[in-house]
Amino acid sequence: AVYTLHSRFLVQYPSNLSLISAAALFCVSLTGVLLNYLADRERDVFRATNGKTNVWGAKPKFIVATYEIVDRTTGLKTTKTSLLLASGFW
């Protein structure tokens, strides 16, 4: 229901955007989606190779983060480690 909310709003309150303005807005939005995809892919490759890959042709800068999660039913604490990319798109 949330994904269609903006469409419903525009049906009830149509805008007077010109075709050129609408096309420009579409292109800017599409560029944002593409950049988000590329950033996510860069991070996924970085984590899959355990940080042993190049980011934009150079060794990546990263932070090794350690954190604890607690199982709600047993109260058991588990320590986890994650690599946080600090270069590239991030």
XYZ file of N, CA and C in Angstrom:
270
model
N 0.821 -1.195 0.000
C 0.000 0.000 0.000
C 0.862 1.256 0.000
N 2.014 1.207 0.651
C 2.883 2.377 0.728
C 3.473 2.704 -0.647
N 3.790 1.664 -1.439
C 4.413 1.895 -2.729
C 3.481 2.591 -3.718
N 2.197 2.457 -3.549
C 1.250 3.078 -4.485
C 0.701 4.400 -3.965
N 1.104 4.820 -2.780
C 0.570 6.034 -2.186
C 0.860 7.265 -3.034
N 2.068 7.388 -3.540
C 2.406 8.555 -4.352
C 1.620 8.569 -5.663
N 1.361 7.382 -6.237
C 0.565 7.324 -7.467
C -0.868 7.764 -7.213
N -1.430 7.319 -6.112
C -2.800 7.713 -5.772
C -2.895 9.227 -5.555
N -1.883 9.785 -4.879
C -1.859 11.226 -4.644
C -1.841 11.976 -5.976
N -1.005 11.516 -6.910
C -0.912 12.198 -8.201
C -2.171 12.054 -9.040
N -2.913 10.981 -8.871
C -4.195 10.836 -9.579
C -5.213 11.824 -9.016
N -5.215 11.983 -7.705
C -6.167 12.904 -7.087
C -5.778 14.364 -7.269
N -4.473 14.643 -7.311
C -3.966 16.008 -7.454
C -2.945 16.054 -8.590
N -3.397 16.068 -9.830
C -2.457 16.041 -10.953
C -1.583 17.294 -10.993
N -0.347 17.107 -11.434
C 0.573 18.240 -11.547
C 0.555 18.752 -12.980
N 1.074 19.930 -13.167
C 1.123 20.519 -14.500
C 2.557 20.557 -15.013
N 3.297 19.482 -14.804
C 4.668 19.414 -15.279
C 4.688 19.274 -16.799
N 5.624 19.967 -17.423
C 5.792 19.793 -18.865
C 6.471 18.454 -19.120
N 6.435 18.011 -20.347
C 7.053 16.741 -20.695
C 8.561 16.790 -20.448
N 9.186 17.911 -20.733
C 10.628 18.055 -20.517
C 10.955 18.005 -19.023
N 10.165 18.671 -18.201
C 10.389 18.641 -16.749
C 10.196 17.242 -16.194
N 9.167 16.556 -16.662
C 8.907 15.192 -16.197
C 10.037 14.258 -16.620
N 10.544 14.423 -17.842
C 11.645 13.585 -18.323
C 12.914 13.862 -17.523
N 13.185 15.136 -17.220
C 14.358 15.485 -16.415
C 14.252 14.888 -15.016
N 13.086 14.973 -14.414
C 12.865 14.399 -13.088
C 13.046 12.885 -13.119
N 12.551 12.249 -14.173
C 12.710 10.810 -14.330
C 14.182 10.434 -14.436
N 14.950 11.180 -15.236
C 16.380 10.898 -15.419
C 17.159 11.086 -14.117
N 16.849 12.123 -13.374
C 17.520 12.349 -12.087
C 17.190 11.207 -11.123
N 15.937 10.786 -11.091
C 15.534 9.684 -10.211
C 16.203 8.382 -10.624
N 16.274 8.130 -11.920
C 16.918 6.919 -12.422
C 18.409 6.916 -12.090
N 19.050 8.064 -12.174
C 20.460 8.189 -11.801
C 20.651 7.870 -10.321
N 19.749 8.325 -9.473
C 19.820 8.020 -8.044
C 19.704 6.532 -7.771
N 18.791 5.864 -8.469
C 18.623 4.416 -8.297
C 19.879 3.689 -8.760
N 20.454 4.119 -9.889
C 21.666 3.498 -10.410
C 22.843 3.671 -9.441
N 23.019 4.864 -8.902
C 24.101 5.099 -7.940
C 23.925 4.256 -6.687
N 22.694 4.110 -6.222
C 22.425 3.275 -5.051
C 22.773 1.820 -5.344
N 22.403 1.333 -6.534
C 22.723 -0.046 -6.915
C 24.233 -0.258 -6.954
N 24.956 0.673 -7.582
C 26.408 0.536 -7.691
C 27.092 0.583 -6.328
N 26.616 1.434 -5.436
C 27.185 1.502 -4.093
C 26.926 0.206 -3.327
N 25.728 -0.347 -3.438
C 25.417 -1.608 -2.767
C 26.261 -2.751 -3.324
N 26.432 -2.777 -4.641
C 27.241 -3.829 -5.263
C 28.698 -3.720 -4.824
N 29.218 -2.505 -4.767
C 30.593 -2.282 -4.323
C 30.783 -2.809 -2.907
N 29.839 -2.518 -2.033
C 29.923 -2.986 -0.648
C 29.811 -4.513 -0.576
N 28.914 -5.101 -1.375
C 28.747 -6.555 -1.368
C 30.007 -7.270 -1.835
N 30.636 -6.771 -2.895
C 31.881 -7.374 -3.387
C 32.979 -7.224 -2.335
N 33.048 -6.075 -1.702
C 34.042 -5.829 -0.656
C 33.888 -6.827 0.480
N 32.673 -7.042 0.941
C 32.451 -7.968 2.048
C 32.643 -9.418 1.625
N 32.266 -9.755 0.388
C 32.403 -11.138 -0.098
C 33.872 -11.539 -0.219
N 34.733 -10.579 -0.529
C 36.169 -10.866 -0.655
C 36.922 -10.589 0.635
N 36.198 -10.291 1.684
C 36.778 -10.016 3.004
C 37.748 -8.839 2.964
N 37.430 -7.847 2.137
C 38.243 -6.645 2.052
C 39.445 -6.759 1.141
N 39.614 -7.896 0.482
C 40.779 -8.116 -0.373
C 40.425 -7.858 -1.833
N 39.978 -6.672 -2.120
C 39.646 -6.247 -3.479
C 40.017 -4.782 -3.623
N 40.090 -4.332 -4.836
C 40.359 -2.913 -5.070
C 39.047 -2.153 -5.181
N 39.039 -0.956 -4.657
C 37.888 -0.059 -4.782
C 38.385 1.171 -5.532
N 37.861 1.361 -6.708
C 38.271 2.452 -7.601
C 39.766 2.404 -7.877
N 40.304 1.184 -8.021
C 41.700 0.999 -8.383
C 42.696 1.092 -7.242
N 42.241 1.171 -6.023
C 43.142 1.289 -4.872
C 42.675 0.360 -3.754
N 43.578 0.132 -2.805
C 43.189 -0.665 -1.641
C 42.104 0.086 -0.867
N 41.076 -0.619 -0.432
C 39.984 0.071 0.262
C 40.350 0.461 1.687
N 39.756 1.540 2.137
C 39.844 1.931 3.549
C 38.603 1.368 4.222
N 38.790 0.754 5.371
C 37.644 0.154 6.043
C 37.839 0.128 7.540
N 36.742 -0.123 8.222
C 36.707 -0.221 9.676
C 36.216 -1.618 10.024
N 36.886 -2.260 10.956
C 36.413 -3.548 11.457
C 35.560 -3.262 12.688
N 34.272 -3.519 12.570
C 33.338 -3.241 13.662
C 32.974 -4.544 14.370
N 33.021 -4.516 15.674
C 32.615 -5.657 16.488
C 31.404 -5.236 17.311
N 30.400 -6.107 17.331
C 29.181 -5.787 18.069
C 28.579 -7.065 18.637
N 27.691 -6.901 19.584
C 27.033 -8.045 20.219
C 25.549 -8.033 19.901
N 25.012 -9.226 19.690
C 23.565 -9.367 19.563
C 23.101 -10.285 20.693
N 21.904 -10.057 21.148
C 21.356 -10.835 22.255
C 20.119 -11.567 21.765
N 20.104 -12.882 21.977
C 18.933 -13.680 21.639
C 17.854 -13.387 22.669
N 16.699 -12.947 22.216
C 15.630 -12.545 23.142
C 15.074 -13.700 23.963
N 15.098 -14.888 23.399
C 14.505 -16.015 24.126
C 15.463 -16.614 25.152
N 16.750 -16.702 24.801
C 17.700 -17.351 25.712
C 18.560 -16.363 26.481
N 18.673 -15.134 25.991
C 19.532 -14.151 26.625
C 21.003 -14.345 26.277
N 21.294 -15.280 25.362
C 22.661 -15.579 24.968
C 23.225 -14.456 24.105
N 24.423 -13.986 24.470
C 25.087 -12.932 23.704
C 26.035 -13.556 22.690
N 25.993 -13.028 21.483
C 26.886 -13.478 20.423
C 27.639 -12.277 19.886
N 28.960 -12.402 19.807
C 29.785 -11.322 19.264
C 29.949 -11.537 17.767
N 29.721 -10.481 16.999
C 29.850 -10.534 15.549
C 30.821 -9.462 15.087
N 31.373 -9.666 13.907
C 32.299 -8.719 13.309
C 31.807 -8.381 11.907
N 31.940 -7.127 11.538
C 31.523 -6.687 10.219
C 32.555 -5.715 9.665
N 32.753 -5.762 8.352
C 33.648 -4.828 7.686
C 32.819 -3.668 7.152
N 33.211 -2.451 7.533
C 32.515 -1.264 7.076
C 33.402 -0.511 6.107
N 32.952 -0.384 4.887
C 33.726 0.268 3.832
C 33.741 1.776 4.050
N 34.926 2.374 4.023
C 35.060 3.807 4.271
C 35.624 4.544 3.054
N 35.714 3.881 1.916
C 36.178 4.533 0.696
C 35.244 4.146 -0.445
N 35.455 4.707 -1.623
C 34.570 4.434 -2.746
C 33.338 5.310 -2.643
N 32.168 4.742 -2.954
C 30.920 5.490 -2.859
C 30.622 5.911 -1.421
N 31.114 5.140 -0.472
C 30.797 5.397 0.933
C 31.695 6.470 1.470
